[in-house]
N, CA, C and O atoms as a printed pandas DataFrame, in Angstrom:
     atom_number atom_name residue_name chain_id  residue_number  x_coord  y_coord  z_coord
0              1         N          UNK        A               1   17.392   18.864  -15.679
1              2        CA          UNK        A               1   17.350   18.819  -16.239
2              3         C          UNK        A               1   17.137   17.282  -16.472
3              4         O          UNK        A               1   17.482   16.680  -15.455
4              5         N          UNK        A               2   16.748   16.544  -17.328
5              6        CA          UNK        A               2   16.597   15.479  -17.749
6              7         C          UNK        A               2   16.780   14.344  -16.424
7              8         O          UNK        A               2   15.896   13.938  -15.671
8              9         N          UNK        A               3   18.305   13.984  -16.433
9             10        CA          UNK        A               3   18.941   13.624  -15.388
10            11         C          UNK        A               3   18.024   14.029  -13.752
11            12         O          UNK        A               3   17.522   13.179  -13.017
12            13         N          UNK        A               4   18.019   15.094  -13.586
13            14        CA          UNK        A               4   16.996   15.087  -12.569
14            15         C          UNK        A               4   15.780   14.282  -12.308
15            16         O          UNK        A               4   15.353   13.412  -11.549
16            17         N          UNK        A               5   15.264   15.382  -13.836
17            18        CA          UNK        A               5   13.706   14.176  -13.660
18            19         C          UNK        A               5   13.586   13.134  -13.073
19            20         O          UNK        A               5   12.959   12.817  -12.062
20            21         N          UNK        A               6   14.448   12.412  -13.997
21            22        CA          UNK        A               6   14.986   10.831  -13.726
22            23         C          UNK        A               6   15.128   10.427  -12.617
23            24         O          UNK        A               6   14.433    9.523  -12.153
24            25         N          UNK        A               7   16.442   11.267  -11.717
25            26        CA          UNK        A               7   16.060   11.346  -10.529
26            27         C          UNK        A               7   15.321   11.101   -9.848
27            28         O          UNK        A               7   15.390   10.153   -9.065
28            29         N          UNK        A               8   14.059   12.168   -9.979
29            30        CA          UNK        A               8   12.516   12.147   -9.657
30            31         C          UNK        A               8   11.667   11.682   -9.196
31            32         O          UNK        A               8   10.921   11.704   -8.217
32            33         N          UNK        A               9   12.048   10.849  -10.798
33            34        CA          UNK        A               9   11.084    9.818  -11.415
34            35         C          UNK        A               9   11.597    8.619  -10.011
35            36         O          UNK        A               9   10.897    8.545   -9.000
36            37         N          UNK        A              10   12.537    7.995  -10.130
37            38        CA          UNK        A              10   13.344    7.280   -9.290
38            39         C          UNK        A              10   13.059    6.730   -7.832
39            40         O          UNK        A              10   12.888    5.662   -7.244
40            41         N          UNK        A              11   13.120    8.352   -7.552
41            42        CA          UNK        A              11   12.720    8.053   -6.043
42            43         C          UNK        A              11   11.927    8.974   -5.737
43            44         O          UNK        A              11   12.398    9.806   -4.962
44            45         N          UNK        A              12   10.124    9.240   -6.307
45            46        CA          UNK        A              12    9.273    9.165   -6.678
46            47         C          UNK        A              12    8.886    7.594   -5.959
47            48         O          UNK        A              12    8.528    7.334   -4.811
48            49         N          UNK        A              13    9.140    6.611   -7.251
49            50        CA          UNK        A              13    9.020    4.843   -7.521
50            51         C          UNK        A              13    9.458    4.608   -5.882
51            52         O          UNK        A              13    8.663    4.051   -5.126
52            53         N          UNK        A              14   10.423    4.951   -5.534
53            54        CA          UNK        A              14   11.053    4.550   -3.969
54            55         C          UNK        A              14    9.919    5.052   -3.436
55            56         O          UNK        A              14    9.008    4.377   -3.915
56            57         N          UNK        A              15    9.620    5.601   -2.944
57            58        CA          UNK        A              15    8.417    6.460   -1.690
58            59         C          UNK        A              15    7.542    4.939   -2.354
59            60         O          UNK        A              15    7.854    3.842   -1.891
60            61         N          UNK        A              16    6.649    5.034   -3.258
61            62        CA          UNK        A              16    5.579    4.090   -3.397
62            63         C          UNK        A              16    5.914    2.849   -2.880
63            64         O          UNK        A              16    5.031    2.375   -2.165
64            65         N          UNK        A              17    6.958    2.139   -3.020
65            66        CA          UNK        A              17    6.983    0.910   -2.792
66            67         C          UNK        A              17    7.253    1.181   -1.405
67            68         O          UNK        A              17    6.618    0.609   -0.519
68            69         N          UNK        A              18    8.015    1.887   -1.203
69            70        CA          UNK        A              18    8.120    1.730    0.163
70            71         C          UNK        A              18    6.806    2.265    1.582
71            72         O          UNK        A              18    6.853    1.961    2.774
72            73         N          UNK        A              19    5.637    3.213    0.776
73            74        CA          UNK        A              19    4.823    3.295    1.106
74            75         C          UNK        A              19    4.099    1.608    0.862
75            76         O          UNK        A              19    4.409    0.673    1.599
76            77         N          UNK        A              20    3.445    1.519    0.094
77            78        CA          UNK        A              20    3.305   -0.013    0.194
78            79         C          UNK        A              20    3.854   -1.096    0.926
79            80         O          UNK        A              20    3.128   -2.064    1.151
80            81         N          UNK        A              21    5.004   -1.083    1.324
81            82        CA          UNK        A              21    5.909   -1.556    2.079
82            83         C          UNK        A              21    4.683   -1.923    4.078
83            84         O          UNK        A              21    4.321   -3.004    4.543
84            85         N          UNK        A              22    4.509   -0.816    4.510
85            86        CA          UNK        A              22    4.013    0.775    5.446
86            87         C          UNK        A              22    2.520   -0.428    5.112
87            88         O          UNK        A              22    2.580   -1.177    6.088
88            89         N          UNK        A              23    1.854   -0.689    4.629
89            90        CA          UNK        A              23    0.619    0.024    4.825
90            91         C          UNK        A              23    0.833   -2.358    3.975
91            92         O          UNK        A              23    0.290   -2.888    4.945
92            93         N          UNK        A              24    1.033   -3.010    3.466
93            94        CA          UNK        A              24    1.526   -4.198    3.927
94            95         C          UNK        A              24    1.411   -4.496    5.332
95            96         O          UNK        A              24    0.560   -5.265    5.779
96            97         N          UNK        A              25    2.611   -3.643    6.308
97            98        CA          UNK        A              25    3.210   -4.471    7.822
98            99         C          UNK        A              25    1.457   -4.175    8.696
99           100         O          UNK        A              25    0.869   -4.843    9.547
100          101         N          UNK        A              26    1.090   -2.888    7.986
101          102        CA          UNK        A              26   -0.369   -2.140    9.355
102          103         C          UNK        A              26   -0.913   -3.416    9.321
103          104         O          UNK        A              26   -1.327   -3.941   10.354
104          105         N          UNK        A              27   -0.982   -4.304    7.593
105          106        CA          UNK        A              27   -2.131   -6.212    7.624
106          107         C          UNK        A              27   -1.818   -6.469    8.240
107          108         O          UNK        A              27   -2.400   -6.407    9.323
108          109         N          UNK        A              28   -0.234   -7.148    8.044
109          110        CA          UNK        A              28    0.274   -8.090    8.806
110          111         C          UNK        A              28   -0.498   -7.980    9.885
111          112         O          UNK        A              28   -1.253   -8.855   10.310
112          113         N          UNK        A              29   -0.231   -6.376   10.569
113          114        CA          UNK        A              29   -0.369   -6.295   12.455
114          115         C          UNK        A              29   -1.702   -6.780   12.453
115          116         O          UNK        A              29   -2.025   -7.760   13.123
116          117         N          UNK        A              30   -2.492   -6.151   11.741
117          118        CA          UNK        A              30   -3.795   -6.254   12.152
118          119         C          UNK        A              30   -4.619   -7.254   12.001
119          120         O          UNK        A              30   -5.702   -7.373   12.575
120          121         N          UNK        A              31   -3.983   -8.246   10.978
121          122        CA          UNK        A              31   -4.575   -9.543   10.919
122          123         C          UNK        A              31   -3.899  -10.563   12.611
123          124         O          UNK        A              31   -4.285  -11.237   13.566
124          125         N          UNK        A              32   -2.861  -10.064   12.053
125          126        CA          UNK        A              32   -2.417  -10.759   13.316
126          127         C          UNK        A              32   -2.720  -11.016   14.717
127          128         O          UNK        A              32   -2.323  -11.859   15.522
128          129         N          UNK        A              33   -3.847   -9.678   14.797
129          130        CA          UNK        A              33   -4.458   -9.144   16.172
130          131         C          UNK        A              33   -5.624   -9.733   16.071
131          132         O          UNK        A              33   -6.147  -10.180   17.092
132          133         N          UNK        A              34   -6.330   -9.861   14.680
133          134        CA          UNK        A              34   -7.615  -11.079   14.330
134          135         C          UNK        A              34   -7.183  -11.506   15.224
135          136         O          UNK        A              34   -7.261  -11.483   16.452
136          137         N          UNK        A              35   -6.600  -11.997   14.313
137          138        CA          UNK        A              35   -6.189  -14.017   14.283
138          139         C          UNK        A              35   -6.435  -14.121   16.447
139          140         O          UNK        A              35   -7.354  -14.667   17.058
140          141         N          UNK        A              36   -5.447  -13.510   16.909
141          142        CA          UNK        A              36   -5.522  -13.076   18.413
142          143         C          UNK        A              36   -7.404  -12.901   19.251
143          144         O          UNK        A              36   -7.789  -13.306   20.348
144          145         N          UNK        A              37   -7.886  -12.425   18.561
145          146        CA          UNK        A              37   -9.289  -11.675   19.467
146          147         C          UNK        A              37   -9.801  -13.271   19.088
147          148         O          UNK        A              37  -10.531  -13.754   19.953
148          149         N          UNK        A              38   -9.558  -14.013   18.091
149          150        CA          UNK        A              38  -10.802  -15.231   17.553
150          151         C          UNK        A              38   -9.861  -16.605   18.562
151          152         O          UNK        A              38  -10.418  -17.680   18.784
152          153         N          UNK        A              39   -8.703  -16.368   18.966
153          154        CA          UNK        A              39   -8.110  -17.197   19.927
154          155         C          UNK        A              39   -8.499  -16.790   20.774
155          156         O          UNK        A              39   -8.663  -17.658   21.631
156          157         N          UNK        A              40   -8.943  -15.303   21.249
157          158        CA          UNK        A              40  -10.020  -15.117   22.514
158          159         C          UNK        A              40  -11.531  -15.415   22.631
159          160         O          UNK        A              40  -12.078  -14.956   23.633
160          161         N          UNK        A              41  -12.308  -16.132   21.737
161          162        CA          UNK        A              41  -13.270  -16.348   21.490
162          163         C          UNK        A              41  -14.437  -15.775   20.562
163          164         O          UNK        A              41  -15.632  -16.061   20.493
164          165         N          UNK        A              42  -13.507  -14.706   19.759
165          166        CA          UNK        A              42  -14.064  -13.694   18.951
166          167         C          UNK        A              42  -15.420  -15.332   17.788
167          168         O          UNK        A              42  -15.287  -16.546   17.628
168          169         N          UNK        A              43  -15.944  -14.832   17.565
169          170        CA          UNK        A              43  -16.777  -15.926   15.981
170          171         C          UNK        A              43  -15.516  -15.214   15.198
171          172         O          UNK        A              43  -15.001  -14.099   15.118
172          173         N          UNK        A              44  -15.258  -17.086   14.454
173          174        CA          UNK        A              44  -15.129  -16.857   13.297
174          175         C          UNK        A              44  -14.983  -16.416   12.137
175          176         O          UNK        A              44  -13.887  -16.284   11.592
176          177         N          UNK        A              45  -17.052  -15.893   11.182
177          178        CA          UNK        A              45  -16.846  -15.650   10.730
178          179         C          UNK        A              45  -17.002  -14.097   10.992
179          180         O          UNK        A              45  -17.311  -13.306   10.101
180          181         N          UNK        A              46  -16.855  -13.884   11.780
181          182        CA          UNK        A              46  -16.059  -12.547   12.084
182          183         C          UNK        A              46  -15.193  -11.862   11.708
183          184         O          UNK        A              46  -15.132  -10.782   11.119
184          185         N          UNK        A              47  -14.255  -12.814   12.225
185          186        CA          UNK        A              47  -12.216  -12.447   11.630
186          187         C          UNK        A              47  -12.482  -12.239   10.715
187          188         O          UNK        A              47  -12.210  -11.199   10.115
188          189         N          UNK        A              48  -13.409  -13.618   10.103
189          190        CA          UNK        A              48  -12.949  -13.832    8.249
190          191         C          UNK        A              48  -13.326  -12.298    7.628
191          192         O          UNK        A              48  -12.671  -11.662    6.803
192          193         N          UNK        A              49  -15.049  -11.772    8.531
193          194        CA          UNK        A              49  -14.972  -10.919    8.044
194          195         C          UNK        A              49  -14.136   -9.861    7.804
195          196         O          UNK        A              49  -13.745   -9.285    6.789
196          197         N          UNK        A              50  -13.876   -9.694    9.501
197          198        CA          UNK        A              50  -12.969   -8.511    9.368
198          199         C          UNK        A              50  -11.645   -8.742    8.798
199          200         O          UNK        A              50  -10.897   -7.802    9.068
200          201         N          UNK        A              51  -10.965   -9.867    7.949
201          202        CA          UNK        A              51  -10.017   -9.591    7.467
202          203         C          UNK        A              51  -10.152   -9.738    5.771
203          204         O          UNK        A              51   -9.248   -9.333    5.041
204          205         N          UNK        A              52  -11.051  -10.195    5.385
205          206        CA          UNK        A              52  -10.988   -9.727    4.514
206          207         C          UNK        A              52  -11.554   -7.898    4.454
207          208         O          UNK        A              52  -10.648   -7.406    3.781
208          209         N          UNK        A              53  -12.003   -7.363    4.612
209          210        CA          UNK        A              53  -12.502   -5.795    4.912
210          211         C          UNK        A              53  -10.709   -4.995    5.293
211          212         O          UNK        A              53  -10.252   -4.043    4.660
212          213         N          UNK        A              54  -10.394   -5.312    5.806
213          214        CA          UNK        A              54   -8.554   -5.166    5.904
214          215         C          UNK        A              54   -7.809   -5.283    4.189
215          216         O          UNK        A              54   -7.235   -4.338    3.648
216          217         N          UNK        A              55   -8.034   -6.900    3.457
217          218        CA          UNK        A              55   -8.013   -7.027    2.727
218          219         C          UNK        A              55   -7.973   -5.857    1.715
219          220         O          UNK        A              55   -7.053   -5.222    1.201
220          221         N          UNK        A              56   -9.977   -5.793    1.581
221          222        CA          UNK        A              56   -9.884   -4.987    0.088
222          223         C          UNK        A              56   -9.767   -3.104    0.831
223          224         O          UNK        A              56  -10.390   -2.238    0.216
224          225         N          UNK        A              57   -9.245   -2.839    1.651
225          226        CA          UNK        A              57   -8.708   -1.188    1.714
226          227         C          UNK        A              57   -7.692   -1.211    1.394
227          228         O          UNK        A              57   -7.209   -0.277    0.755
228          229         N          UNK        A              58   -6.639   -2.873    1.904
229          230        CA          UNK        A              58   -4.975   -3.114    1.083
230          231         C          UNK        A              58   -4.736   -3.163   -0.155
231          232         O          UNK        A              58   -3.787   -2.692   -0.782
232          233         N          UNK        A              59   -6.152   -4.101   -0.709
233          234        CA          UNK        A              59   -5.684   -3.391   -2.179
234          235         C          UNK        A              59   -6.368   -2.067   -2.429
235          236         O          UNK        A              59   -6.144   -1.406   -3.443
236          237         N          UNK        A              60   -6.955   -1.808   -1.763
237          238        CA          UNK        A              60   -7.491    0.113   -2.530
238          239         C          UNK        A              60   -6.036    1.618   -2.630
239          240         O          UNK        A              60   -5.749    2.379   -3.554
240          241         N          UNK        A              61   -5.623    1.510   -1.619
241          242        CA          UNK        A              61   -4.251    2.346   -0.769
242          243         C          UNK        A              61   -3.348    1.681   -1.906
243          244         O          UNK        A              61   -2.717    2.542   -2.519
244          245         N          UNK        A              62   -3.112    0.346   -2.362
245          246        CA          UNK        A              62   -2.013    0.463   -3.271
246          247         C          UNK        A              62   -2.360    0.530   -4.776
247          248         O          UNK        A              62   -1.434    0.633   -5.581
248          249         N          UNK        A              63   -3.579    0.479   -5.181
249          250        CA          UNK        A              63   -3.955    1.080   -6.288
250          251         C          UNK        A              63   -3.752    2.142   -6.149
251          252         O          UNK        A              63   -2.936    2.627   -6.934
252          253         N          UNK        A              64   -4.365    3.051   -5.107
253          254        CA          UNK        A              64   -4.523    4.848   -5.146
254          255         C          UNK        A              64   -2.830    5.222   -4.746
255          256         O          UNK        A              64   -2.350    6.307   -5.075
256          257         N          UNK        A              65   -2.019    4.170   -3.998
257          258        CA          UNK        A              65   -0.280    5.036   -4.376
258          259         C          UNK        A              65    0.382    4.585   -6.274
259          260         O          UNK        A              65    1.110    5.156   -7.086
260          261         N          UNK        A              66   -0.073    3.817   -6.255
261          262        CA          UNK        A              66    0.040    2.776   -7.922
262          263         C          UNK        A              66   -0.364    4.235   -8.928
263          264         O          UNK        A              66    0.471    4.525   -9.785
264          265         N          UNK        A              67   -2.067    5.433   -8.773
265          266        CA          UNK        A              67   -1.390    6.322  -10.030
266          267         C          UNK        A              67   -1.518    7.220   -9.229
267          268         O          UNK        A              67   -2.149    8.185   -9.659
268          269         N          UNK        A              68   -0.944    7.321   -7.601
269          270        CA          UNK        A              68    0.147    8.589   -7.613
270          271         C          UNK        A              68    1.211    8.386   -8.317
271          272         O          UNK        A              68    1.675    9.338   -8.945
272          273         N          UNK        A              69    1.711    7.369   -8.363
273          274        CA          UNK        A              69    3.602    7.110   -8.628
274          275         C          UNK        A              69    2.804    7.578  -10.343
275          276         O          UNK        A              69    3.199    8.710  -10.620
276          277         N          UNK        A              70    2.254    7.257  -10.993
277          278        CA          UNK        A              70    2.162    7.954  -12.684
278          279         C          UNK        A              70    1.955    8.582  -12.841
279          280         O          UNK        A              70    2.563    9.195  -13.719
280          281         N          UNK        A              71    0.482    9.367  -11.953
281          282        CA          UNK        A              71    0.644   11.014  -12.185
282          283         C          UNK        A              71    1.412   11.636  -11.379
283          284         O          UNK        A              71    1.069   12.761  -11.014
284          285         N          UNK        A              72    2.580   11.090  -10.926
285          286        CA          UNK        A              72    3.787   11.926  -10.638
286          287         C          UNK        A              72    4.655   11.849  -12.165
287          288         O          UNK        A              72    4.518   12.605  -13.127
288          289         N          UNK        A              73    5.525   10.740  -12.032
289          290        CA          UNK        A              73    5.883   10.120  -13.032
290          291         C          UNK        A              73    5.506   11.141  -14.120
291          292         O          UNK        A              73    6.189   12.033  -14.625
292          293         N          UNK        A              74    4.390   10.814  -14.316
293          294        CA          UNK        A              74    4.146   11.762  -15.765
294          295         C          UNK        A              74    4.157   12.956  -15.616
295          296         O          UNK        A              74    4.370   13.465  -16.717
296          297         N          UNK        A              75    4.032   13.782  -14.770
297          298        CA          UNK        A              75    4.303   15.799  -14.847
298          299         C          UNK        A              75    5.435   15.783  -14.206
299          300         O          UNK        A              75    5.458   16.891  -13.670
300          301         N          UNK        A              76    6.850   14.968  -13.781
301          302        CA          UNK        A              76    8.035   14.901  -13.591
302          303         C          UNK        A              76    8.491   15.312  -14.728
303          304         O          UNK        A              76    9.161   16.271  -15.114
304          305         N          UNK        A              77    7.617   13.696  -15.552
305          306        CA          UNK        A              77    8.958   13.342  -17.444
306          307         C          UNK        A              77    8.693   14.286  -18.473
307          308         O          UNK        A              77    9.239   14.291  -19.577
308          309         N          UNK        A              78    7.293   15.585  -17.810
309          310        CA          UNK        A              78    7.023   16.419  -19.080
310          311         C          UNK        A              78    7.373   17.418  -18.773
311          312         O          UNK        A              78    7.218   17.895  -17.648
312          313         N          UNK        A              79    7.894   17.922  -19.659
313          314        CA          UNK        A              79    9.226   19.293  -19.717
314          315         C          UNK        A              79    8.485   20.449  -19.847
315          316         O          UNK        A              79    9.050   21.540  -19.914
């Protein structure tokens, strides 16, 4: 039924948001680890490069999640 499809869309969006939060948490933990490496003597420019790579990967995965959510929503709402 339509109600069921809408509930499934809502659930898929919720799961997508949860996935984004997990990705952001991983980014935060990774950046904290990089800061610790910098304190332990790693080169500042290398740490900055690594942070940029982590941010780029985070952005790419969040875009993928958004695309998957949108595709799933279209699939679920198609009768």
